[in-house]
XYZ file of C-alpha atoms in Angstrom:
340
model
C 13.235 -34.156 -9.950
C 16.332 -35.036 -12.232
C 18.338 -32.017 -13.906
C 16.812 -33.203 -17.255
C 13.181 -33.045 -16.106
C 13.951 -29.545 -14.978
C 15.314 -28.219 -18.273
C 12.075 -30.059 -19.914
C 9.727 -27.897 -17.595
C 11.591 -24.713 -18.351
C 11.517 -25.449 -22.284
C 7.721 -26.240 -22.021
C 6.904 -23.054 -19.636
C 8.913 -20.810 -22.277
C 7.181 -22.273 -25.113
C 3.396 -21.696 -23.240
C 4.830 -18.040 -22.853
C 5.548 -17.476 -26.002
C 2.356 -19.089 -27.509
C 0.673 -16.936 -25.141
C 2.162 -13.853 -26.122
C 1.847 -14.619 -29.934
C -1.853 -15.307 -29.571
C -2.439 -11.917 -27.740
C -0.372 -10.163 -30.722
C -2.309 -11.883 -33.351
C -5.505 -11.251 -31.759
C -4.939 -7.630 -31.402
C -3.652 -7.488 -34.942
C -7.096 -9.210 -36.278
C -8.697 -6.828 -34.201
C -7.517 -3.682 -35.933
C -7.509 -5.010 -39.357
C -11.238 -5.521 -38.713
C -11.763 -2.050 -37.538
C -12.652 -3.115 -34.226
C -12.435 -0.530 -31.190
C -8.484 -0.664 -29.980
C -8.116 -0.611 -26.558
C -4.841 1.723 -25.498
C -1.689 -0.058 -25.414
C 0.116 -0.542 -22.064
C 2.192 2.823 -21.108
C 0.501 5.133 -23.594
C -0.372 8.553 -22.364
C -4.072 9.547 -21.770
C -4.698 13.345 -22.871
C -5.448 15.362 -20.107
C -9.322 16.278 -19.943
C -8.148 19.317 -17.402
C -5.158 21.299 -17.822
C -5.956 24.051 -15.457
C -7.970 23.742 -12.283
C -8.837 26.864 -11.312
C -12.314 27.403 -10.647
C -13.007 24.015 -10.983
C -15.039 21.983 -8.764
C -13.018 19.347 -6.587
C -14.843 16.953 -4.390
C -12.343 14.816 -2.104
C -13.813 12.200 0.321
C -11.769 11.924 3.581
C -10.642 15.211 2.932
C -10.459 16.730 6.411
C -6.659 14.941 7.155
C -3.841 12.845 5.797
C -3.444 12.791 1.802
C -6.933 13.972 1.371
C -6.252 17.152 3.256
C -2.695 17.348 1.337
C -4.746 17.229 -2.013
C -7.191 19.847 -0.613
C -4.712 22.282 0.103
C -2.886 22.002 -3.031
C -6.169 22.213 -5.264
C -7.178 25.178 -3.313
C -3.607 26.704 -3.548
C -3.990 26.579 -7.411
C -7.514 28.060 -7.337
C -10.258 25.318 -7.185
C -13.331 25.375 -5.419
C -12.684 22.709 -2.843
C -15.591 20.387 -1.422
C -13.962 18.127 1.684
C -16.199 15.405 2.967
C -15.801 13.143 5.993
C -17.713 11.418 8.640
C -18.721 14.224 11.094
C -18.328 17.787 11.441
C -15.675 17.522 14.492
C -13.239 16.073 12.216
C -13.169 19.357 9.940
C -11.951 21.582 13.051
C -8.177 20.974 12.540
C -8.375 20.936 8.819
C -9.967 24.277 8.279
C -7.031 25.867 10.090
C -4.710 25.395 6.981
C -7.505 27.535 5.055
C -8.497 31.091 5.229
C -11.334 31.793 7.460
C -14.920 31.965 5.720
C -13.174 31.188 2.421
C -16.053 31.214 -0.249
C -14.043 28.688 -2.431
C -14.308 25.680 0.587
C -17.109 23.639 1.320
C -17.454 20.544 3.703
C -19.938 18.159 3.830
C -20.626 14.983 5.803
C -20.453 11.830 4.025
C -20.126 8.396 4.901
C -18.904 6.857 1.849
C -20.652 3.301 2.497
C -23.776 5.487 2.343
C -25.165 4.602 -1.277
C -27.866 6.896 -0.830
C -25.779 9.526 0.749
C -23.483 9.800 -2.527
C -26.663 11.293 -4.504
C -27.443 13.608 -1.456
C -23.820 14.816 -1.503
C -23.548 15.144 -5.021
C -26.788 17.444 -5.180
C -25.695 19.529 -2.147
C -22.331 20.047 -4.194
C -24.129 21.249 -7.136
C -26.294 23.600 -5.268
C -23.154 25.005 -3.700
C -20.559 25.331 -6.347
C -22.228 23.317 -9.677
C -21.311 20.514 -11.174
C -18.301 18.482 -10.008
C -15.178 18.230 -12.399
C -13.014 16.350 -10.143
C -13.870 13.479 -8.122
C -11.043 12.385 -5.567
C -11.893 8.963 -4.102
C -9.740 9.147 -1.229
C -11.293 7.834 1.818
C -10.007 4.775 3.174
C -9.524 2.281 6.368
C -6.420 0.779 7.401
C -7.535 -2.784 8.533
C -4.249 -5.017 9.605
C -6.293 -8.312 9.669
C -5.293 -11.277 7.102
C -7.750 -12.512 4.369
C -7.428 -15.932 5.862
C -8.155 -14.958 9.653
C -10.153 -11.756 9.112
C -14.220 -11.956 10.033
C -16.922 -11.379 7.738
C -17.543 -8.144 9.530
C -13.805 -6.910 8.777
C -14.595 -7.753 5.220
C -17.851 -6.058 4.778
C -16.149 -2.905 6.601
C -12.838 -3.076 4.698
C -14.324 -3.415 1.115
C -17.402 -1.270 1.993
C -15.058 1.752 2.504
C -11.855 0.823 0.157
C -13.833 -0.445 -2.661
C -17.464 0.008 -2.675
C -16.816 3.548 -1.496
C -15.172 4.470 -5.131
C -17.442 2.145 -6.844
C -20.464 4.464 -5.516
C -18.455 7.524 -6.216
C -18.198 6.383 -10.099
C -21.594 5.029 -10.203
C -22.809 8.795 -9.039
C -20.554 10.980 -10.681
C -19.570 9.418 -14.089
C -23.298 10.227 -15.431
C -23.262 13.656 -14.309
C -19.747 14.195 -15.701
C -20.646 12.681 -18.946
C -23.870 15.075 -18.891
C -21.972 18.424 -18.385
C -19.596 17.232 -21.324
C -16.893 19.802 -20.497
C -13.491 18.226 -18.981
C -13.860 16.157 -15.860
C -11.317 13.487 -13.957
C -11.827 10.847 -11.716
C -8.739 9.744 -9.046
C -8.791 7.110 -6.671
C -6.308 6.944 -3.706
C -4.851 3.152 -3.699
C -1.800 1.825 -2.185
C 1.547 -0.057 -2.908
C -0.376 -3.112 -1.467
C -2.918 -2.854 -4.458
C 0.207 -3.833 -6.791
C 2.542 -5.628 -4.371
C 0.488 -7.939 -2.010
C 1.971 -9.530 0.892
C 1.977 -7.263 3.637
C -0.056 -9.393 5.868
C -3.035 -7.033 5.720
C -5.094 -9.096 3.300
C -8.165 -7.669 3.594
C -6.949 -3.870 2.637
C -4.717 -5.317 0.023
C -7.724 -7.238 -1.790
C -9.640 -3.860 -1.637
C -6.865 -1.847 -3.228
C -6.059 -4.549 -5.727
C -9.447 -4.129 -6.954
C -9.559 -0.312 -6.597
C -6.457 -0.289 -8.922
C -8.291 -2.623 -11.472
C -11.441 -0.568 -11.385
C -9.312 2.600 -12.513
C -7.726 0.761 -14.912
C -11.047 -0.642 -16.761
C -12.474 2.932 -16.530
C -9.525 4.350 -18.525
C -10.294 1.722 -21.149
C -14.171 2.447 -20.891
C -14.284 6.345 -20.954
C -11.006 6.748 -23.028
C -13.174 8.659 -26.142
C -15.413 10.925 -23.472
C -14.807 13.949 -21.549
C -13.663 12.015 -18.318
C -9.805 11.311 -17.438
C -8.947 8.718 -14.818
C -5.955 8.239 -12.641
C -5.006 5.809 -9.922
C -2.872 7.411 -7.421
C -0.327 4.847 -5.554
C 1.443 6.577 -2.676
C 4.042 4.876 -0.501
C 4.244 5.279 3.286
C 2.761 8.622 4.242
C 1.932 10.099 7.643
C -1.707 9.766 8.020
C -4.201 8.981 10.698
C -5.275 5.781 8.752
C -3.775 3.953 11.889
C -6.605 5.082 13.905
C -9.076 3.707 11.543
C -10.663 1.343 14.242
C -12.015 4.484 16.060
C -14.383 4.980 13.182
C -15.697 1.491 12.634
C -19.440 1.563 12.850
C -20.955 -0.229 15.813
C -22.875 -2.824 13.551
C -19.412 -3.941 11.922
C -17.368 -4.274 15.226
C -16.008 -7.636 16.013
C -17.286 -9.529 19.355
C -13.707 -11.121 19.631
C -10.118 -9.783 19.316
C -8.707 -9.498 16.102
C -6.516 -12.439 14.746
C -3.145 -11.525 14.790
C -1.466 -9.994 11.748
C -0.086 -12.566 8.987
C 3.784 -12.687 8.859
C 4.908 -10.103 6.204
C 6.543 -11.528 3.167
C 10.239 -10.407 2.741
C 9.542 -8.745 -0.855
C 6.691 -6.602 0.842
C 9.085 -4.810 3.467
C 8.809 -7.443 5.951
C 12.902 -7.420 6.395
C 14.810 -4.340 7.167
C 18.042 -3.693 8.534
C 18.205 -3.673 12.392
C 17.436 -0.142 13.642
C 16.460 1.157 10.631
C 12.864 2.756 9.731
C 11.201 3.188 6.311
C 10.858 6.462 5.734
C 7.388 8.422 5.698
C 6.317 11.469 3.370
C 4.214 14.284 4.291
C 0.619 14.368 3.069
C 0.923 17.438 1.437
C 3.922 16.230 -0.770
C 1.770 13.619 -1.945
C -0.938 15.981 -2.804
C 1.573 18.235 -4.974
C 1.740 14.828 -6.980
C -1.709 14.897 -8.149
C -0.831 17.516 -11.053
C -2.495 15.570 -14.262
C -3.469 19.191 -15.662
C 0.154 20.130 -16.186
C 1.890 16.764 -16.842
C 0.246 14.585 -19.173
C 1.988 11.720 -17.356
C -0.331 11.789 -14.474
C -3.091 10.662 -16.821
C -1.475 7.814 -18.486
C -2.789 4.350 -17.249
C -2.253 0.342 -17.725
C 1.086 -0.269 -16.914
C 2.779 2.862 -16.651
C 0.208 4.699 -14.257
C 0.652 2.058 -11.654
C 4.408 1.700 -12.028
C 5.360 5.422 -11.951
C 2.997 5.905 -8.951
C 4.363 2.509 -7.129
C 7.687 3.886 -7.615
C 7.092 6.917 -5.531
C 7.032 5.188 -2.450
C 10.848 5.564 -1.739
C 11.824 8.456 -3.894
C 11.891 11.505 -2.066
C 13.302 14.356 -4.315
C 14.377 12.110 -6.993
C 11.013 11.461 -8.064
C 11.512 11.831 -12.341
C 14.875 9.671 -12.067
C 13.248 7.156 -10.103
C 9.865 6.783 -11.697
C 11.912 5.713 -14.921
C 12.553 2.219 -13.015
C 9.729 -0.297 -12.562
C 9.524 -3.672 -10.813
C 7.469 -5.059 -13.724
C 9.763 -6.698 -16.509
C 7.135 -5.798 -19.095
C 6.666 -2.525 -18.283
C 7.292 -0.051 -21.368
C 9.126 2.534 -18.847
C 11.837 -0.155 -18.316
C 12.322 -0.433 -22.224
C 11.539 3.261 -23.279
C 13.124 5.459 -20.734
C 16.682 5.546 -19.549
C 17.657 4.840 -16.032
């Protein structure tokens, strides 16, 4: 293709983008002029529905290790009544060492997030023990390394069942209960940088996490006039047991043949690193301390800012506030409204 044709294509592409942007702007203006319900602008803050977690009931799926345990420890430290859910009682032994013995503000439940009916039983058990749940943390997840193109249907069923259907079941179970109690409530889902930056090679995991981010973004719009706040937590590399996920795979969903090789990483997804250099991983409790929407409204922001701020946490260490002002997305309001 000659240079003239390339320039013509660039001009036409630019005109199409400009026309699309103008159309969205006109549609929004007309909707507001007609007094239609307006959705929040990207980057606008969502007012916190909970400003203090003391004596609040917090249910954390996958709460016995990793990020879930980190969140549980921080919530307990701030005075919340913490409920940790996991697949079996044996997994709680190490987790309980981090809490006082026979603590009245701590409760454990055996819960498989893929069990739809089990969600209702778990909610009933928590309400019987502590009362209605104020904060739901959809944290349970499995780390499949299979690619989207080569993964088996059993891989898809297991990966989507835990990483996506788990949060969906949680929302379906607890939103009606939270609306009924009418006091402040919050739903948080732990996603992943793979949910906004695909190309890691773990295709099934990436698809599930992208959908989980979309779920929380949509809930933010739908629940904005209610007593329920929402957040999507997008941590970077963290020291957890997610690499041991295969040991928890149900027998019915185990593959008959060995898994296909993982797809080649895309360079922009972290596939290329300097020789001998390892990406830094952060401790789970540090991740837990970042879940503090009750003291900082920015944790409840949604649309672009929620995702971008959390995404930028993957490699910032102590420079959280400074690094959170940068974003890979050129249309993100944080790039324009905050100094870097």
